Amino acid sequence: MPRNIQVEWPALGIRITAELGQEKNPVLADFLWRALPYNSLQNHAIVSGEHLYHLCPFRQLVYMTAQYKEDRTRSPDGTVFLSHLQHLAIKYGKLTEYIPAAAVGQVIAADIPALKEAGRACWHATYRTKQVLEVRVTRQEEPTHVFPLPHATPVTCPAVQALVDEIQSELEAIWVSPPRELVDIHHGRIPSRAGSYDQYFATLVFVNGETRPLGYGALGGLLKSCQQTDIDLDTLRQITGHFIRVPSEFLGYCGLERLWGFTQRTLAALPELRSKDEYLSLVSTLALYANRLNGWNLHLFPWHHGDDYPYANGARRVTARHRAKPSERRLAARTRGGHAARRGRTPSSPQASARFHEGGTSMITVANSVGRLVTIRQTGTVTMAELQASAPKFQAILQAARGRVVLGTDWRGMRILPVEVANVLLEIMRAEDARVERQVVVTDPSAVIGLQIGRLFREGAGMQSRAVFQDAAAAQKWLEPVLTTPERVQFRKFLEDVPGQA
């Protein structure tokens, strides 16, 4: 009888079915079937290719042995894998990582298109928007909305059991919700101010580089040694600190103070353990916690900087940005290259117009040429410095206007908003909302920024007064009811005056 599982991403409205197989790894497939259901944070491979994976809440996966492994680059799309890294993974397209993995199932043929759609959406969330995507894995005939996190086997010492329970409680709190410490780290709120010369990007890199091997390598290796070798408990007690103390202490300095605290208390509790099974209960709980932190860190890391490091052929980079139509690429190229020819033009109202340029290809232009209409054009990748430079002029225009202003914004020359810029824009929108009667933004259909702006509008103000369009005519039609005739003419001219065109 077929054993079908369902993998669902509620936020995407996508559900796929996979059949567990008995041919390659029946022990692992049986284990997964018995362990269902569960939920997790969905991750996307950063290096391997078109590959989805998520952390399973099952401690046993670390030391279970696969009967058969295969080169994933040769596996068909839709192959489902279980890993000693506590992952369930699904291939949905091209892979470069050939490291063998244990296949346990296959997505049914009818659901491969939905799988690929989910894969692209998850890549978009990981690489660009940082949208949290929950994944749910259940038996096909047993849907549920309850996903209890498994507990470790109890230990005899009350103090050690209290520590295990505390780590478990924290693990449950962050299983599908981001941990506050990591959110703070990724926003530069680090108590030690780790990061030379007042920057914290290097700290993000080091946190990413230390968290992964702590869980997968150090703690995972200790669990394998405990279960797969004849090493005794006393030796495990002696070597554990040599593997986990240094990386945990460094991560504590970088902002993961709770992890460092749990590690110190775990090392102090080792003498109280009475068996290898109790060692397994304590250390496996800490390992799962470390691996959960790693999953969140991989999700929150600003991977979009990878745009600056494309391979020479650049083919896959276009796919990562969502392939644009030829006409859209020509428009983007004109936008990037056209400002040099336009810098000599005189704004119709010098007193109410300003441009801010900081090298490269980015620019912000703010103008108030007619009535209440304020036009804003931004191109390239706007930096914090440019945004801060334009803010005083924008605020001066708002203050000088009679009544509430109408904002017409052209962002067809922008691809994406850096996270820190998006956060500042959100603050500006909230602060200036009372002065804005209506705002429209026009974006490039192939750019991610349209999704970001939609989110900002939902968080910053009501959708009734702000809207985003990919079509200039639709944007003009939506804004015109609140414009005077001169303002309509000016806004139409603004939209038609695409940078780079004669």
Coordinates of C-alpha atoms in Angstrom, one line a residue:
M1 CA 0.0 0.0 0.0
P2 CA 1.5 3.4 -1.0
R3 CA 2.5 5.7 1.8
N4 CA 1.9 9.2 0.7
I5 CA 3.0 12.3 2.5
Q6 CA 1.9 15.9 2.0
V7 CA 4.3 18.8 2.1
E8 CA 2.5 22.1 2.4
W9 CA 3.5 25.8 2.5
P10 CA 0.4 27.6 3.9
A11 CA 1.6 31.1 3.1
L12 CA 2.1 30.1 -0.6
G13 CA -1.1 28.2 -0.9
I14 CA 0.9 25.2 -2.3
R15 CA 0.6 21.6 -1.3
I16 CA 2.4 18.7 -2.9
T17 CA 2.2 14.9 -2.5
A18 CA 5.2 12.5 -2.3
E19 CA 5.3 8.8 -2.1
L20 CA 7.7 7.2 0.3
G21 CA 9.7 4.4 -1.2
Q22 CA 11.0 1.1 0.2
E23 CA 13.6 0.3 -2.4
K24 CA 16.6 2.5 -1.4
N25 CA 16.3 3.4 2.3
P26 CA 13.4 1.5 3.9
V27 CA 14.6 2.1 7.5
L28 CA 14.7 5.9 7.0
A29 CA 11.4 6.0 5.1
D30 CA 9.7 3.9 7.9
F31 CA 11.2 6.3 10.5
L32 CA 9.8 9.3 8.8
W33 CA 6.4 7.8 8.3
R34 CA 6.1 6.9 12.0
A35 CA 7.4 10.3 13.1
L36 CA 4.9 12.4 11.2
P37 CA 3.4 15.0 11.5
Y38 CA 5.7 18.0 12.1
N39 CA 6.3 21.6 10.9
S40 CA 9.4 23.7 10.5
L41 CA 10.9 26.8 8.9
Q42 CA 11.5 26.4 5.2
N43 CA 15.0 27.0 4.0
H44 CA 16.4 27.1 0.5
A45 CA 19.9 25.9 -0.4
I46 CA 22.3 28.8 -0.8
V47 CA 25.2 26.9 -2.5
S48 CA 23.8 23.6 -3.9
G49 CA 21.3 24.8 -6.4
E50 CA 17.6 24.4 -6.8
H51 CA 17.0 22.5 -3.6
L52 CA 14.6 23.0 -0.7
Y53 CA 15.4 21.8 2.8
H54 CA 14.2 22.2 6.3
L55 CA 15.2 21.1 9.8
C56 CA 13.3 18.1 11.1
P57 CA 12.7 18.0 14.9
F58 CA 14.0 14.4 15.2
R59 CA 17.2 13.9 17.1
Q60 CA 17.7 10.3 15.8
L61 CA 18.4 11.5 12.3
V62 CA 21.9 12.6 13.4
Y63 CA 23.1 9.1 14.0
M64 CA 20.8 6.9 11.9
T65 CA 22.6 5.1 9.0
A66 CA 21.5 5.3 5.4
Q67 CA 21.5 2.0 3.5
Y68 CA 22.0 3.7 0.1
K69 CA 23.1 7.2 -1.0
E70 CA 23.1 8.7 -4.5
D71 CA 24.6 11.6 -6.4
R72 CA 21.9 14.3 -6.1
T73 CA 22.9 16.0 -9.3
R74 CA 21.7 12.8 -11.1
S75 CA 18.5 12.4 -9.1
P76 CA 15.2 13.3 -10.8
D77 CA 13.4 16.4 -9.9
G78 CA 11.1 15.8 -7.0
T79 CA 13.4 13.4 -5.1
V80 CA 12.9 13.5 -1.4
F81 CA 16.0 13.1 0.9
L82 CA 16.6 12.6 4.6
S83 CA 19.9 13.7 6.0
H84 CA 22.1 13.2 9.1
L85 CA 22.1 17.0 9.3
Q86 CA 18.4 16.6 10.4
H87 CA 17.1 17.8 7.1
L88 CA 14.3 16.8 4.8
A89 CA 15.2 18.0 1.4
I90 CA 13.5 18.1 -2.0
K91 CA 15.3 18.6 -5.3
Y92 CA 13.3 20.7 -7.8
G93 CA 15.8 21.7 -10.5
K94 CA 19.5 21.9 -11.3
L95 CA 22.0 21.0 -8.6
T96 CA 25.8 21.3 -8.5
E97 CA 26.4 19.6 -5.1
Y98 CA 27.2 15.9 -5.9
I99 CA 27.8 14.9 -2.2
P100 CA 25.7 11.7 -1.9
A101 CA 22.4 11.8 0.0
A102 CA 19.8 9.3 1.1
A103 CA 16.6 9.3 -1.0
V104 CA 13.4 8.2 0.7
G105 CA 10.7 9.2 -1.7
Q106 CA 9.5 11.0 -4.8
V107 CA 7.0 13.8 -5.5
I108 CA 4.3 12.6 -7.7
A109 CA 4.6 13.7 -11.4
A110 CA 1.4 15.8 -11.3
D111 CA 2.8 18.0 -8.5
I112 CA 6.2 18.7 -10.0
P113 CA 5.1 22.1 -11.5
A114 CA 3.7 23.1 -8.0
L115 CA 7.0 22.0 -6.4
K116 CA 9.0 24.2 -8.8
E117 CA 6.7 27.1 -8.1
A118 CA 7.3 26.6 -4.4
G119 CA 11.0 26.3 -4.9
R120 CA 11.2 29.7 -6.7
A121 CA 9.1 31.3 -4.1
C122 CA 11.2 30.0 -1.3
W123 CA 14.4 31.2 -3.1
H124 CA 12.8 34.6 -3.4
A125 CA 12.0 34.6 0.4
T126 CA 15.5 33.4 1.3
Y127 CA 17.5 35.6 -1.0
R128 CA 15.4 38.8 -1.2
T129 CA 12.3 39.4 1.0
K130 CA 13.0 37.4 4.2
Q131 CA 9.4 36.3 4.3
V132 CA 9.1 33.5 6.9
L133 CA 7.6 30.4 5.2
E134 CA 6.3 27.6 7.4
V135 CA 6.4 24.1 6.0
R136 CA 4.1 21.3 7.2
V137 CA 4.7 17.6 6.6
T138 CA 1.9 15.2 7.3
R139 CA 0.5 11.8 6.2
Q140 CA -1.9 12.4 3.2
E141 CA -4.9 11.0 4.9
E142 CA -4.2 12.6 8.3
P143 CA -4.2 16.4 8.0
T144 CA -3.6 18.3 11.2
H145 CA -2.8 21.8 12.5
V146 CA -1.2 20.5 15.7
F147 CA 2.6 19.9 15.6
P148 CA 4.1 19.1 19.0
L149 CA 7.8 19.2 19.2
P150 CA 9.3 15.8 20.3
H151 CA 11.0 15.7 23.7
A152 CA 14.2 13.9 24.7
T153 CA 14.2 10.9 27.0
P154 CA 14.1 12.1 30.6
V155 CA 17.2 12.1 32.8
T156 CA 17.4 11.2 36.4
C157 CA 19.1 14.3 37.8
P158 CA 16.4 17.0 38.5
A159 CA 18.9 19.9 37.8
V160 CA 19.9 18.4 34.4
Q161 CA 16.3 17.7 33.5
A162 CA 15.5 21.3 34.3
L163 CA 18.2 22.4 31.9
V164 CA 16.9 20.1 29.2
D165 CA 13.4 21.4 29.7
E166 CA 14.6 25.0 29.5
I167 CA 16.4 24.4 26.2
Q168 CA 13.4 22.6 24.9
S169 CA 11.1 25.5 25.9
E170 CA 13.4 28.0 24.0
L171 CA 13.5 25.6 21.1
E172 CA 9.7 25.5 20.9
A173 CA 9.6 29.3 21.1
I174 CA 11.9 29.8 18.1
W175 CA 10.8 26.8 16.0
V176 CA 8.8 28.8 13.5
S177 CA 9.3 32.3 14.9
P178 CA 12.7 34.1 14.6
P179 CA 14.8 34.3 17.8
R180 CA 15.1 37.9 19.2
E181 CA 18.8 37.6 19.5
L182 CA 19.4 36.8 15.9
V183 CA 17.0 39.5 14.7
D184 CA 18.9 42.0 16.9
I185 CA 22.2 40.8 15.4
H186 CA 20.9 41.3 11.9
H187 CA 19.9 44.8 12.7
G188 CA 23.2 45.7 14.4
R189 CA 21.8 45.6 17.9
I190 CA 24.7 43.6 19.4
P191 CA 25.6 44.4 23.1
S192 CA 29.3 43.9 22.5
R193 CA 29.3 45.9 19.3
A194 CA 31.2 43.1 17.6
G195 CA 32.5 44.3 14.2
S196 CA 35.7 46.2 13.5
Y197 CA 35.5 49.9 12.6
D198 CA 31.8 50.2 13.5
Q199 CA 30.3 47.8 11.0
Y200 CA 28.5 44.6 11.7
F201 CA 28.4 42.9 8.3
A202 CA 31.6 41.0 9.2
T203 CA 29.9 39.8 12.4
L204 CA 27.0 38.4 10.4
V205 CA 29.5 36.5 8.2
F206 CA 31.3 35.1 11.3
V207 CA 28.0 34.2 13.0
N208 CA 27.0 32.3 9.9
G209 CA 30.4 30.6 9.6
E210 CA 30.4 29.5 13.3
T211 CA 26.8 28.4 13.9
R212 CA 26.6 25.8 11.1
P213 CA 29.7 23.7 12.1
L214 CA 28.8 24.0 15.8
G215 CA 25.5 22.1 15.2
Y216 CA 26.3 20.0 12.2
G217 CA 29.9 19.2 13.0
A218 CA 30.8 19.5 16.7
L219 CA 27.5 18.6 18.4
G220 CA 26.5 16.3 15.6
G221 CA 29.9 14.5 15.8
L222 CA 29.6 14.1 19.5
L223 CA 26.2 12.5 19.1
K224 CA 27.5 10.1 16.4
S225 CA 30.4 9.2 18.7
C226 CA 27.9 8.5 21.5
Q227 CA 25.7 6.2 19.4
Q228 CA 27.9 4.7 16.8
T229 CA 31.2 3.9 18.7
D230 CA 32.1 2.2 21.9
I231 CA 33.4 5.4 23.5
D232 CA 32.5 5.5 27.2
L233 CA 30.7 8.2 29.1
D234 CA 33.7 9.5 31.0
T235 CA 35.6 10.1 27.7
L236 CA 32.5 11.9 26.3
R237 CA 32.5 14.1 29.3
Q238 CA 36.2 14.9 28.8
I239 CA 36.1 15.8 25.1
T240 CA 32.8 17.6 24.8
G241 CA 34.1 21.0 25.9
H242 CA 37.0 20.8 23.4
F243 CA 34.5 20.6 20.6
I244 CA 31.9 23.2 21.6
R245 CA 33.3 25.7 24.1
V246 CA 35.3 27.9 21.8
P247 CA 32.7 28.4 19.0
S248 CA 29.9 28.9 21.5
E249 CA 31.8 31.5 23.5
F250 CA 32.6 33.4 20.3
L251 CA 29.0 33.3 19.2
G252 CA 28.0 34.6 22.7
Y253 CA 30.3 37.5 22.1
C254 CA 28.7 38.1 18.7
G255 CA 25.2 38.3 20.3
L256 CA 24.0 34.7 20.8
E257 CA 24.3 35.0 24.6
R258 CA 21.6 32.4 25.3
L259 CA 23.4 29.8 23.3
W260 CA 26.6 30.4 25.2
G261 CA 24.7 30.3 28.5
F262 CA 23.2 26.9 27.6
T263 CA 26.6 25.6 26.5
Q264 CA 28.2 26.6 29.8
R265 CA 25.4 25.0 31.8
T266 CA 25.6 21.8 29.6
L267 CA 29.3 21.5 30.3
A268 CA 28.8 22.0 34.0
A269 CA 26.0 19.3 34.0
L270 CA 28.1 16.6 32.4
P271 CA 29.4 15.1 35.7
E272 CA 25.8 14.6 36.8
L273 CA 24.9 12.3 33.9
R274 CA 24.6 8.6 34.7
S275 CA 24.6 7.0 31.3
K276 CA 25.3 7.6 27.6
D277 CA 21.5 7.7 27.1
E278 CA 21.3 10.7 29.5
Y279 CA 24.3 12.3 27.6
L280 CA 22.3 11.8 24.4
S281 CA 19.2 13.5 25.9
L282 CA 21.1 16.6 27.0
V283 CA 23.5 17.1 24.1
S284 CA 20.9 16.2 21.4
T285 CA 18.6 18.9 22.7
L286 CA 21.4 21.5 22.6
A287 CA 22.3 20.3 19.1
L288 CA 18.8 20.7 17.8
Y289 CA 18.7 24.2 19.4
A290 CA 22.0 25.1 17.6
N291 CA 20.7 23.8 14.3
R292 CA 17.5 25.8 14.7
L293 CA 19.6 28.9 15.2
N294 CA 21.6 28.0 12.1
G295 CA 18.4 27.7 10.1
W296 CA 17.2 31.1 11.2
N297 CA 20.6 32.7 10.5
L298 CA 20.7 31.3 7.0
H299 CA 17.2 32.7 6.4
L300 CA 18.0 36.2 7.8
F301 CA 21.5 36.6 6.2
P302 CA 21.6 39.3 3.5
W303 CA 22.3 36.9 0.6
H304 CA 21.2 39.5 -2.0
H305 CA 24.8 40.8 -1.9
G306 CA 25.5 37.8 -4.1
D307 CA 24.3 40.0 -7.0
D308 CA 27.7 41.6 -6.8
Y309 CA 29.6 38.3 -7.3
P310 CA 28.2 36.6 -10.4
Y311 CA 30.0 33.9 -12.2
A312 CA 31.5 34.9 -15.5
N313 CA 28.7 33.6 -17.7
G314 CA 26.0 35.3 -15.6
A315 CA 23.3 33.0 -16.9
R316 CA 22.0 31.8 -13.5
R317 CA 22.1 35.4 -12.1
V318 CA 19.3 36.4 -14.5
T319 CA 17.2 33.5 -13.3
A320 CA 17.8 34.6 -9.7
R321 CA 16.5 38.0 -10.4
H322 CA 13.4 36.6 -12.2
R323 CA 14.0 36.6 -15.9
A324 CA 12.9 39.8 -17.5
K325 CA 11.4 40.2 -21.0
P326 CA 13.6 41.8 -23.6
S327 CA 11.6 45.1 -23.5
E328 CA 11.9 45.2 -19.8
R329 CA 15.7 44.6 -19.9
R330 CA 16.0 47.5 -22.5
L331 CA 14.1 49.8 -20.2
A332 CA 16.3 48.9 -17.2
A333 CA 19.4 49.4 -19.3
R334 CA 18.2 52.9 -20.4
T335 CA 17.4 53.7 -16.8
R336 CA 20.9 52.7 -15.6
G337 CA 22.7 54.5 -18.4
G338 CA 20.7 57.5 -19.2
H339 CA 21.3 59.9 -16.3
A340 CA 24.7 61.1 -17.6
A341 CA 22.9 62.7 -20.5
R342 CA 20.3 64.3 -18.3
R343 CA 22.3 65.9 -15.6
G344 CA 22.6 69.2 -17.5
R345 CA 18.8 69.7 -17.7
T346 CA 17.3 72.4 -15.6
P347 CA 14.3 71.4 -13.4
S348 CA 11.2 73.4 -14.0
S349 CA 11.3 74.7 -10.5
P350 CA 14.9 74.8 -9.1
Q351 CA 13.7 75.9 -5.7
A352 CA 11.6 72.7 -5.3
S353 CA 13.8 70.1 -7.0
A354 CA 16.9 68.3 -6.0
R355 CA 19.0 65.3 -7.1
F356 CA 21.3 63.2 -5.0
H357 CA 24.0 61.0 -6.6
E358 CA 26.8 59.1 -4.9
G359 CA 28.7 57.5 -7.8
G360 CA 27.8 54.3 -9.6
T361 CA 24.4 54.2 -11.1
S362 CA 22.0 55.2 -8.4
M363 CA 20.1 58.6 -8.0
I364 CA 17.2 60.1 -6.2
T365 CA 15.3 63.1 -7.8
V366 CA 12.6 64.9 -5.8
A367 CA 10.6 67.7 -7.4
N368 CA 7.5 69.8 -6.7
S369 CA 6.9 71.6 -10.0
V370 CA 3.1 72.1 -10.0
G371 CA 0.6 72.5 -7.1
R372 CA 0.5 69.6 -4.6
L373 CA 2.1 67.1 -6.9
V374 CA 5.5 65.9 -5.6
T375 CA 7.3 63.6 -8.1
I376 CA 10.1 61.2 -6.9
R377 CA 12.3 59.1 -9.2
Q378 CA 14.9 56.7 -7.8
T379 CA 17.1 54.5 -9.9
G380 CA 19.8 51.9 -9.3
T381 CA 20.3 50.6 -5.7
V382 CA 19.7 53.5 -3.4
T383 CA 22.1 53.7 -0.4
M384 CA 21.4 54.8 3.1
A385 CA 23.6 57.9 2.5
E386 CA 21.6 58.9 -0.6
L387 CA 18.3 58.4 1.2
Q388 CA 19.4 60.5 4.2
A389 CA 20.7 63.2 1.8
S390 CA 17.3 63.4 0.1
A391 CA 15.2 63.4 3.2
P392 CA 15.7 67.0 4.3
K393 CA 14.6 68.3 0.8
F394 CA 11.6 66.0 0.8
Q395 CA 10.5 67.2 4.2
A396 CA 11.0 70.8 3.2
I397 CA 8.7 70.3 0.2
L398 CA 6.1 68.7 2.5
Q399 CA 6.3 71.6 5.0
A400 CA 6.0 74.2 2.3
A401 CA 3.0 72.6 0.6
R402 CA -0.5 73.9 1.3
G403 CA -2.4 71.0 2.7
R404 CA -1.7 67.4 1.9
V405 CA 0.5 66.5 -1.0
V406 CA 0.1 63.8 -3.7
L407 CA 3.1 61.7 -4.4
G408 CA 3.9 60.2 -7.8
T409 CA 6.9 57.8 -7.6
D410 CA 8.8 56.2 -10.5
W411 CA 10.9 53.2 -9.3
R412 CA 11.0 51.5 -12.7
G413 CA 14.8 51.9 -12.6
M414 CA 15.1 50.1 -9.2
R415 CA 15.4 46.3 -8.7
I416 CA 15.3 45.8 -5.0
L417 CA 15.4 47.8 -1.7
P418 CA 18.2 46.9 0.7
V419 CA 16.6 45.9 4.0
E420 CA 18.0 48.8 6.0
V421 CA 16.7 51.3 3.3
A422 CA 13.3 49.6 3.4
N423 CA 13.2 50.0 7.2
V424 CA 14.0 53.7 7.0
L425 CA 11.4 54.3 4.3
L426 CA 8.8 52.6 6.5
E427 CA 9.6 54.9 9.3
I428 CA 9.3 57.9 7.0
M429 CA 5.9 56.8 5.7
R430 CA 4.6 56.4 9.2
A431 CA 5.9 59.8 10.2
E432 CA 4.6 61.7 7.2
D433 CA 1.4 59.8 6.6
A434 CA -0.8 62.7 7.8
R435 CA 0.7 65.0 5.1
V436 CA 0.1 62.6 2.2
E437 CA -3.3 62.4 0.5
R438 CA -2.4 59.7 -2.0
Q439 CA 0.7 58.0 -3.3
V440 CA 1.3 55.9 -6.3
V441 CA 4.5 53.9 -7.2
V442 CA 5.3 52.5 -10.6
T443 CA 7.8 49.6 -10.7
D444 CA 9.3 47.4 -13.3
P445 CA 7.3 44.1 -13.8
S446 CA 10.4 42.0 -13.6
A447 CA 11.8 43.6 -10.3
V448 CA 11.4 42.3 -6.8
I449 CA 10.8 45.8 -5.5
G450 CA 7.1 45.7 -6.3
L451 CA 6.5 43.0 -3.7
Q452 CA 8.6 45.0 -1.2
I453 CA 6.7 48.2 -1.7
G454 CA 3.4 46.4 -1.4
R455 CA 4.6 45.1 2.0
L456 CA 5.8 48.6 3.1
F457 CA 2.4 50.1 2.1
R458 CA 0.6 47.5 4.1
E459 CA 2.8 48.1 7.2
G460 CA 3.1 51.9 6.8
A461 CA -0.4 53.0 5.9
G462 CA -3.7 51.9 4.5
M463 CA -3.9 50.5 1.0
Q464 CA -6.6 53.1 0.2
S465 CA -4.2 56.0 0.1
R466 CA -1.1 54.2 -1.4
A467 CA -0.8 51.8 -4.3
V468 CA 1.8 50.2 -6.4
F469 CA 1.5 49.4 -10.2
Q470 CA 3.6 47.9 -12.8
D471 CA 1.8 49.7 -15.6
A472 CA 2.2 53.5 -15.9
A473 CA -1.2 54.0 -17.5
A474 CA -2.9 52.2 -14.6
A475 CA -0.9 54.3 -12.1
Q476 CA -1.9 57.5 -13.8
K477 CA -5.6 56.5 -13.9
W478 CA -5.6 55.7 -10.2
L479 CA -3.9 59.0 -9.2
E480 CA -5.8 61.4 -11.6
P481 CA -9.0 61.8 -9.5
V482 CA -7.2 63.8 -6.8
L483 CA -5.1 65.9 -9.3
T484 CA -5.9 69.3 -10.9
T485 CA -5.6 69.6 -14.6
P486 CA -2.0 71.1 -14.5
E487 CA -1.0 68.4 -12.0
R488 CA -2.4 65.7 -14.4
V489 CA -0.4 67.1 -17.3
Q490 CA 2.8 67.3 -15.2
F491 CA 2.4 63.7 -13.9
R492 CA 1.7 62.4 -17.4
K493 CA 4.9 64.1 -18.6
F494 CA 6.8 62.7 -15.6
L495 CA 5.8 59.2 -16.4
E496 CA 6.6 59.6 -20.1
D497 CA 10.0 61.2 -19.5
V498 CA 11.8 57.8 -19.0
P499 CA 15.5 58.4 -18.2
G500 CA 17.7 57.7 -21.2
Q501 CA 15.1 58.5 -23.8
A502 CA 15.5 61.6 -26.0

